[in-house]
Amino acid sequence: AGAGIGLWPDPVPTAQIDDERFGALMRRFGYVDSSMSAITAFQRHFHPENITGTADYETRSRLLALVKQAGLA
């Protein structure tokens, strides 16, 4: 992303994202669902310092930032 290729989430303070909206954002960003395995895959790429398979605050924030950066919001 630093070389202008791909996306990397900018830190964005985020309002609470409930599970329903999180699932919709995951699908909008290209994941089939928001299952534990999908969240783990997302975290491996975009939140590698905390791979838990659960949608914590930072995971939700990064997803929202990426969706906005990609123009999908």
PDB file of C-alpha atoms in Angstrom:
ATOM      1  CA  ALA A   1       0.000   0.000   0.000  1.00  0.00           C
ATOM      2  CA  GLY A   2       2.907   2.335   0.693  1.00  0.00           C
ATOM      3  CA  ALA A   3       4.003   1.992  -2.930  1.00  0.00           C
ATOM      4  CA  GLY A   4       0.527   2.875  -4.148  1.00  0.00           C
ATOM      5  CA  ILE A   5      -0.534  -0.724  -4.704  1.00  0.00           C
ATOM      6  CA  GLY A   6      -3.345  -2.244  -2.673  1.00  0.00           C
ATOM      7  CA  LEU A   7      -5.103  -0.943   0.410  1.00  0.00           C
ATOM      8  CA  TRP A   8      -4.023  -0.629   3.996  1.00  0.00           C
ATOM      9  CA  PRO A   9      -6.391   0.738   6.630  1.00  0.00           C
ATOM     10  CA  ASP A  10      -5.716   4.191   8.007  1.00  0.00           C
ATOM     11  CA  PRO A  11      -6.465   4.450  11.713  1.00  0.00           C
ATOM     12  CA  VAL A  12     -10.034   5.698  11.997  1.00  0.00           C
ATOM     13  CA  PRO A  13     -11.956   6.190  15.210  1.00  0.00           C
ATOM     14  CA  THR A  14     -15.097   4.183  14.654  1.00  0.00           C
ATOM     15  CA  ALA A  15     -18.549   4.253  16.102  1.00  0.00           C
ATOM     16  CA  GLN A  16     -19.855   0.951  17.349  1.00  0.00           C
ATOM     17  CA  ILE A  17     -20.410  -1.461  14.471  1.00  0.00           C
ATOM     18  CA  ASP A  18     -22.977  -4.086  15.388  1.00  0.00           C
ATOM     19  CA  ASP A  19     -22.744  -7.673  14.168  1.00  0.00           C
ATOM     20  CA  GLU A  20     -25.295  -7.174  11.394  1.00  0.00           C
ATOM     21  CA  ARG A  21     -23.455  -4.185   9.923  1.00  0.00           C
ATOM     22  CA  PHE A  22     -20.106  -5.952  10.353  1.00  0.00           C
ATOM     23  CA  GLY A  23     -21.418  -8.911   8.350  1.00  0.00           C
ATOM     24  CA  ALA A  24     -22.701  -6.593   5.626  1.00  0.00           C
ATOM     25  CA  LEU A  25     -19.332  -4.818   5.449  1.00  0.00           C
ATOM     26  CA  MET A  26     -17.477  -8.149   5.217  1.00  0.00           C
ATOM     27  CA  ARG A  27     -19.670  -9.176   2.265  1.00  0.00           C
ATOM     28  CA  ARG A  28     -19.293  -5.769   0.625  1.00  0.00           C
ATOM     29  CA  PHE A  29     -15.510  -6.081   0.908  1.00  0.00           C
ATOM     30  CA  GLY A  30     -15.592  -9.494  -0.789  1.00  0.00           C
ATOM     31  CA  TYR A  31     -15.880 -12.092   1.965  1.00  0.00           C
ATOM     32  CA  VAL A  32     -18.650 -14.687   1.723  1.00  0.00           C
ATOM     33  CA  ASP A  33     -19.747 -14.165   5.309  1.00  0.00           C
ATOM     34  CA  SER A  34     -18.517 -13.066   8.716  1.00  0.00           C
ATOM     35  CA  SER A  35     -17.794 -16.511  10.112  1.00  0.00           C
ATOM     36  CA  MET A  36     -14.837 -17.151  12.376  1.00  0.00           C
ATOM     37  CA  SER A  37     -12.822 -18.464   9.420  1.00  0.00           C
ATOM     38  CA  ALA A  38     -13.615 -15.364   7.314  1.00  0.00           C
ATOM     39  CA  ILE A  39     -12.662 -13.054  10.181  1.00  0.00           C
ATOM     40  CA  THR A  40      -9.447 -15.030  10.681  1.00  0.00           C
ATOM     41  CA  ALA A  41      -8.604 -14.639   6.983  1.00  0.00           C
ATOM     42  CA  PHE A  42      -9.281 -10.894   7.187  1.00  0.00           C
ATOM     43  CA  GLN A  43      -7.109 -10.591  10.295  1.00  0.00           C
ATOM     44  CA  ARG A  44      -4.252 -12.549   8.722  1.00  0.00           C
ATOM     45  CA  HIS A  45      -4.072  -9.929   6.018  1.00  0.00           C
ATOM     46  CA  PHE A  46      -5.132  -6.687   7.697  1.00  0.00           C
ATOM     47  CA  HIS A  47      -4.642  -7.242  11.457  1.00  0.00           C
ATOM     48  CA  PRO A  48      -1.819  -9.810  11.728  1.00  0.00           C
ATOM     49  CA  GLU A  49      -0.789  -8.749  15.208  1.00  0.00           C
ATOM     50  CA  ASN A  50      -4.081 -10.081  16.637  1.00  0.00           C
ATOM     51  CA  ILE A  51      -5.424 -13.147  14.830  1.00  0.00           C
ATOM     52  CA  THR A  52      -8.268 -14.418  16.989  1.00  0.00           C
ATOM     53  CA  GLY A  53     -11.158 -15.053  14.602  1.00  0.00           C
ATOM     54  CA  THR A  54     -13.332 -12.670  16.588  1.00  0.00           C
ATOM     55  CA  ALA A  55     -14.463  -9.259  15.407  1.00  0.00           C
ATOM     56  CA  ASP A  56     -12.884  -7.020  18.030  1.00  0.00           C
ATOM     57  CA  TYR A  57     -13.007  -3.215  17.931  1.00  0.00           C
ATOM     58  CA  GLU A  58      -9.767  -2.901  15.927  1.00  0.00           C
ATOM     59  CA  THR A  59     -10.867  -5.493  13.350  1.00  0.00           C
ATOM     60  CA  ARG A  60     -14.184  -3.682  12.884  1.00  0.00           C
ATOM     61  CA  SER A  61     -12.407  -0.329  12.597  1.00  0.00           C
ATOM     62  CA  ARG A  62      -9.960  -1.609  10.006  1.00  0.00           C
ATOM     63  CA  LEU A  63     -12.729  -3.179   7.951  1.00  0.00           C
ATOM     64  CA  LEU A  64     -14.735   0.048   7.936  1.00  0.00           C
ATOM     65  CA  ALA A  65     -11.645   2.059   6.952  1.00  0.00           C
ATOM     66  CA  LEU A  66     -10.906  -0.328   4.072  1.00  0.00           C
ATOM     67  CA  VAL A  67     -14.479  -0.269   2.815  1.00  0.00           C
ATOM     68  CA  LYS A  68     -14.354   3.540   2.786  1.00  0.00           C
ATOM     69  CA  GLN A  69     -10.935   3.623   1.078  1.00  0.00           C
ATOM     70  CA  ALA A  70     -12.163   1.242  -1.604  1.00  0.00           C
ATOM     71  CA  GLY A  71     -15.190   3.459  -2.261  1.00  0.00           C
ATOM     72  CA  LEU A  72     -17.615   0.760  -1.172  1.00  0.00           C
ATOM     73  CA  ALA A  73     -19.224   2.668   1.701  1.00  0.00           C
TER      74      ALA A  73
END
